[in-house]
């Protein structure tokens, strides 16, 4: 925690705040002053000060320090969560597995790049807002997956689908409910892997045997 007198002969709290901001350090900064106008106090807070104290009311110092440290820790926790969310987004977007998110009615809300490549779709705008059956080219399979996730937390298996250029595909899938920290079901997630060539090779081996 930094405690700074508002005005010293060759230095001031605003000068110290400017240095702190330039360095990008997240250190709680509390201004201590003999007297300060409301306008000046607001200006310090806008510059990044955590609090300000009058010298004749230093009994509030302990409370001010605790509050400033708590707020600093909350900011750090928020930044960490935001970074983890960004990294997760990058991981999903660059995954070789096709990832599809839908709402509880099966309307697609998110797809990653692998989905477009797998189904030979030009743009996600052709998919977002459509029902899962529109992507899978199979209303039966889409309904089956939704019915399973209405009863079970997760499911995995294989299904048959068609790319948008007409190519038949055998897909290995994992489907699961997405539940928030309060236990509320908020969406459905599906991951698909193309195993068409693998299935062809297995069929060929069986025929040769």
Tab-separated table of C-alpha atoms in Angstrom:
chain	number	residue	atom	x	y	z
A	1	UNK	CA	0.000	0.000	0.000
A	2	UNK	CA	1.265	3.496	-0.854
A	3	UNK	CA	0.467	6.345	1.538
A	4	UNK	CA	1.157	9.745	0.003
A	5	UNK	CA	0.845	13.245	1.407
A	6	UNK	CA	-1.126	15.307	-1.070
A	7	UNK	CA	1.432	18.123	-1.161
A	8	UNK	CA	5.152	18.066	-0.333
A	9	UNK	CA	7.711	20.757	-1.165
A	10	UNK	CA	9.009	18.979	-4.283
A	11	UNK	CA	6.459	16.241	-4.859
A	12	UNK	CA	2.696	15.627	-4.725
A	13	UNK	CA	0.161	12.791	-4.662
A	14	UNK	CA	-0.900	13.462	-8.296
A	15	UNK	CA	2.770	13.168	-9.351
A	16	UNK	CA	3.074	9.854	-7.499
A	17	UNK	CA	-0.171	8.608	-9.057
A	18	UNK	CA	1.112	9.488	-12.522
A	19	UNK	CA	4.279	7.440	-11.922
A	20	UNK	CA	2.237	4.527	-10.594
A	21	UNK	CA	-0.054	4.544	-13.635
A	22	UNK	CA	2.905	4.807	-16.014
A	23	UNK	CA	4.451	1.704	-14.440
A	24	UNK	CA	1.145	-0.146	-14.646
A	25	UNK	CA	1.433	-1.309	-11.042
A	26	UNK	CA	-1.749	-2.280	-9.227
A	27	UNK	CA	-0.773	-1.021	-5.769
A	28	UNK	CA	-3.434	0.514	-3.509
A	29	UNK	CA	-2.764	4.270	-3.239
A	30	UNK	CA	-4.140	6.305	-0.346
A	31	UNK	CA	-3.840	10.072	-0.207
A	32	UNK	CA	-3.252	11.668	3.203
A	33	UNK	CA	-3.785	15.400	3.505
A	34	UNK	CA	-4.392	18.161	5.982
A	35	UNK	CA	-7.241	19.561	3.962
A	36	UNK	CA	-8.642	18.848	0.544
A	37	UNK	CA	-11.573	20.087	-1.477
A	38	UNK	CA	-14.225	17.721	-2.738
A	39	UNK	CA	-13.214	18.531	-6.315
A	40	UNK	CA	-9.580	17.660	-5.611
A	41	UNK	CA	-10.585	14.451	-3.859
A	42	UNK	CA	-12.691	13.376	-6.831
A	43	UNK	CA	-9.780	14.190	-9.161
A	44	UNK	CA	-7.457	11.928	-7.136
A	45	UNK	CA	-9.948	9.078	-7.223
A	46	UNK	CA	-10.299	9.461	-10.982
A	47	UNK	CA	-6.521	9.268	-11.307
A	48	UNK	CA	-6.548	5.926	-9.507
A	49	UNK	CA	-6.338	6.659	-5.799
A	50	UNK	CA	-8.060	4.044	-3.657
A	51	UNK	CA	-9.054	6.501	-0.924
A	52	UNK	CA	-8.102	9.753	0.767
A	53	UNK	CA	-7.787	10.578	4.468
A	54	UNK	CA	-7.620	13.780	6.438
A	55	UNK	CA	-4.723	13.903	8.875
A	56	UNK	CA	-7.032	14.669	11.784
A	57	UNK	CA	-9.043	11.494	11.014
A	58	UNK	CA	-6.323	8.869	10.733
A	59	UNK	CA	-8.329	6.504	12.909
A	60	UNK	CA	-9.878	5.434	9.597
A	61	UNK	CA	-6.491	4.389	8.204
A	62	UNK	CA	-6.751	0.709	9.124
A	63	UNK	CA	-10.211	0.398	7.557
A	64	UNK	CA	-9.071	2.284	4.437
A	65	UNK	CA	-6.050	0.014	3.986
A	66	UNK	CA	-8.114	-3.158	4.409
A	67	UNK	CA	-10.696	-1.910	1.917
A	68	UNK	CA	-8.044	-0.893	-0.619
A	69	UNK	CA	-6.313	-4.292	-0.409
A	70	UNK	CA	-9.635	-6.131	-0.737
A	71	UNK	CA	-10.516	-4.120	-3.846
A	72	UNK	CA	-7.055	-4.782	-5.301
A	73	UNK	CA	-7.458	-8.536	-4.723
A	74	UNK	CA	-10.893	-8.474	-6.357
A	75	UNK	CA	-9.438	-6.718	-9.422
A	76	UNK	CA	-6.695	-9.313	-9.678
A	77	UNK	CA	-9.185	-12.145	-9.385
A	78	UNK	CA	-11.354	-10.570	-12.090
A	79	UNK	CA	-8.386	-10.067	-14.424
A	80	UNK	CA	-7.303	-13.668	-13.893
A	81	UNK	CA	-10.814	-14.923	-14.666
A	82	UNK	CA	-10.990	-12.740	-17.779
A	83	UNK	CA	-7.592	-14.040	-18.972
A	84	UNK	CA	-8.642	-17.637	-18.389
A	85	UNK	CA	-11.829	-16.970	-20.352
A	86	UNK	CA	-9.843	-15.498	-23.250
A	87	UNK	CA	-7.432	-18.456	-23.250
A	88	UNK	CA	-10.354	-20.884	-23.158
A	89	UNK	CA	-11.900	-19.069	-26.108
A	90	UNK	CA	-8.663	-19.351	-28.080
A	91	UNK	CA	-8.364	-23.044	-27.190
A	92	UNK	CA	-11.902	-23.809	-28.358
A	93	UNK	CA	-11.606	-21.723	-31.527
A	94	UNK	CA	-8.340	-23.396	-32.571
A	95	UNK	CA	-9.323	-26.930	-31.516
A	96	UNK	CA	-9.206	-29.598	-34.224
A	97	UNK	CA	-12.455	-30.953	-32.781
A	98	UNK	CA	-15.699	-29.394	-34.017
A	99	UNK	CA	-17.445	-27.647	-31.102
A	100	UNK	CA	-21.105	-26.587	-31.249
A	101	UNK	CA	-23.032	-24.771	-28.508
A	102	UNK	CA	-26.825	-24.555	-28.522
A	103	UNK	CA	-29.517	-23.204	-26.245
A	104	UNK	CA	-31.895	-25.615	-24.526
A	105	UNK	CA	-34.170	-25.689	-27.581
A	106	UNK	CA	-31.330	-26.737	-29.878
A	107	UNK	CA	-30.725	-23.367	-31.528
A	108	UNK	CA	-27.036	-22.970	-32.357
A	109	UNK	CA	-25.337	-20.103	-30.505
A	110	UNK	CA	-21.646	-20.832	-31.189
A	111	UNK	CA	-19.465	-22.877	-33.544
A	112	UNK	CA	-15.690	-22.948	-33.864
A	113	UNK	CA	-13.658	-22.937	-37.073
A	114	UNK	CA	-13.453	-26.741	-37.125
A	115	UNK	CA	-17.242	-26.944	-37.559
A	116	UNK	CA	-17.071	-24.899	-40.755
A	117	UNK	CA	-14.247	-27.063	-42.087
A	118	UNK	CA	-15.925	-30.353	-41.192
A	119	UNK	CA	-19.311	-29.548	-42.710
A	120	UNK	CA	-17.873	-27.477	-45.599
A	121	UNK	CA	-19.776	-24.364	-44.513
A	122	UNK	CA	-18.518	-20.987	-45.780
A	123	UNK	CA	-19.534	-18.803	-42.862
A	124	UNK	CA	-20.785	-19.210	-39.306
A	125	UNK	CA	-23.621	-16.808	-40.187
A	126	UNK	CA	-25.158	-19.721	-42.125
A	127	UNK	CA	-25.304	-21.747	-38.904
A	128	UNK	CA	-25.746	-19.407	-35.928
A	129	UNK	CA	-29.429	-19.099	-35.071
A	130	UNK	CA	-30.334	-22.317	-36.866
A	131	UNK	CA	-31.401	-25.546	-35.219
A	132	UNK	CA	-28.828	-28.290	-34.726
A	133	UNK	CA	-30.683	-30.399	-37.279
A	134	UNK	CA	-29.829	-27.782	-39.930
A	135	UNK	CA	-26.124	-28.390	-39.365
A	136	UNK	CA	-26.286	-32.162	-38.998
A	137	UNK	CA	-28.575	-32.519	-42.023
A	138	UNK	CA	-30.417	-35.033	-39.859
A	139	UNK	CA	-33.491	-33.986	-37.835
A	140	UNK	CA	-33.649	-37.505	-36.367
A	141	UNK	CA	-30.126	-37.371	-34.903
A	142	UNK	CA	-30.569	-33.803	-33.646
A	143	UNK	CA	-33.803	-34.725	-31.874
A	144	UNK	CA	-32.204	-37.825	-30.414
A	145	UNK	CA	-29.268	-35.863	-28.959
A	146	UNK	CA	-31.559	-33.233	-27.474
A	147	UNK	CA	-33.797	-35.901	-25.971
A	148	UNK	CA	-30.807	-37.614	-24.358
A	149	UNK	CA	-29.525	-34.359	-22.842
A	150	UNK	CA	-32.964	-33.601	-21.463
A	151	UNK	CA	-32.494	-36.677	-19.258
A	152	UNK	CA	-28.728	-37.191	-18.930
A	153	UNK	CA	-25.816	-34.912	-18.092
A	154	UNK	CA	-23.702	-36.312	-20.921
A	155	UNK	CA	-23.623	-38.844	-23.721
A	156	UNK	CA	-21.150	-40.065	-26.328
A	157	UNK	CA	-21.282	-42.291	-29.359
A	158	UNK	CA	-21.389	-42.176	-33.151
A	159	UNK	CA	-23.840	-40.790	-35.658
A	160	UNK	CA	-24.160	-40.400	-39.392
A	161	UNK	CA	-24.320	-36.969	-40.973
A	162	UNK	CA	-23.739	-35.206	-44.282
A	163	UNK	CA	-21.401	-32.345	-45.088
A	164	UNK	CA	-23.063	-29.484	-46.920
A	165	UNK	CA	-21.412	-30.579	-50.135
A	166	UNK	CA	-23.260	-33.912	-49.862
A	167	UNK	CA	-20.384	-36.008	-48.553
A	168	UNK	CA	-21.571	-38.661	-46.042
A	169	UNK	CA	-19.750	-38.696	-42.721
A	170	UNK	CA	-19.500	-40.880	-39.649
A	171	UNK	CA	-18.938	-38.709	-36.604
A	172	UNK	CA	-17.849	-39.574	-33.115
A	173	UNK	CA	-19.573	-37.205	-30.704
A	174	UNK	CA	-19.583	-36.146	-27.078
A	175	UNK	CA	-22.639	-34.236	-25.847
A	176	UNK	CA	-23.107	-32.662	-22.453
A	177	UNK	CA	-25.191	-30.228	-20.472
A	178	UNK	CA	-23.558	-26.915	-19.511
A	179	UNK	CA	-24.455	-26.076	-15.923
A	180	UNK	CA	-23.608	-22.809	-14.168
A	181	UNK	CA	-22.097	-22.642	-10.629
A	182	UNK	CA	-25.603	-22.407	-9.131
A	183	UNK	CA	-26.570	-25.717	-10.715
A	184	UNK	CA	-28.781	-24.213	-13.420
A	185	UNK	CA	-28.770	-25.792	-16.890
A	186	UNK	CA	-27.900	-22.970	-19.300
A	187	UNK	CA	-26.905	-24.579	-22.623
A	188	UNK	CA	-25.842	-27.727	-24.472
A	189	UNK	CA	-22.428	-28.493	-25.945
A	190	UNK	CA	-21.527	-30.959	-28.679
A	191	UNK	CA	-18.070	-32.031	-29.847
A	192	UNK	CA	-17.636	-33.922	-33.118
A	193	UNK	CA	-14.704	-35.844	-34.642
A	194	UNK	CA	-14.749	-37.199	-38.179
A	195	UNK	CA	-14.063	-40.972	-38.094
A	196	UNK	CA	-15.329	-41.729	-41.615
A	197	UNK	CA	-11.976	-42.958	-42.962
A	198	UNK	CA	-11.351	-44.975	-39.821
A	199	UNK	CA	-14.700	-46.728	-40.243
A	200	UNK	CA	-13.943	-47.455	-43.902
A	201	UNK	CA	-10.606	-49.002	-42.940
A	202	UNK	CA	-12.256	-51.132	-40.258
A	203	UNK	CA	-14.876	-52.366	-42.745
A	204	UNK	CA	-12.150	-53.214	-45.252
A	205	UNK	CA	-10.222	-55.247	-42.674
A	206	UNK	CA	-13.376	-57.185	-41.804
A	207	UNK	CA	-13.992	-57.966	-45.484
A	208	UNK	CA	-10.399	-59.147	-45.957
A	209	UNK	CA	-10.591	-61.351	-42.901
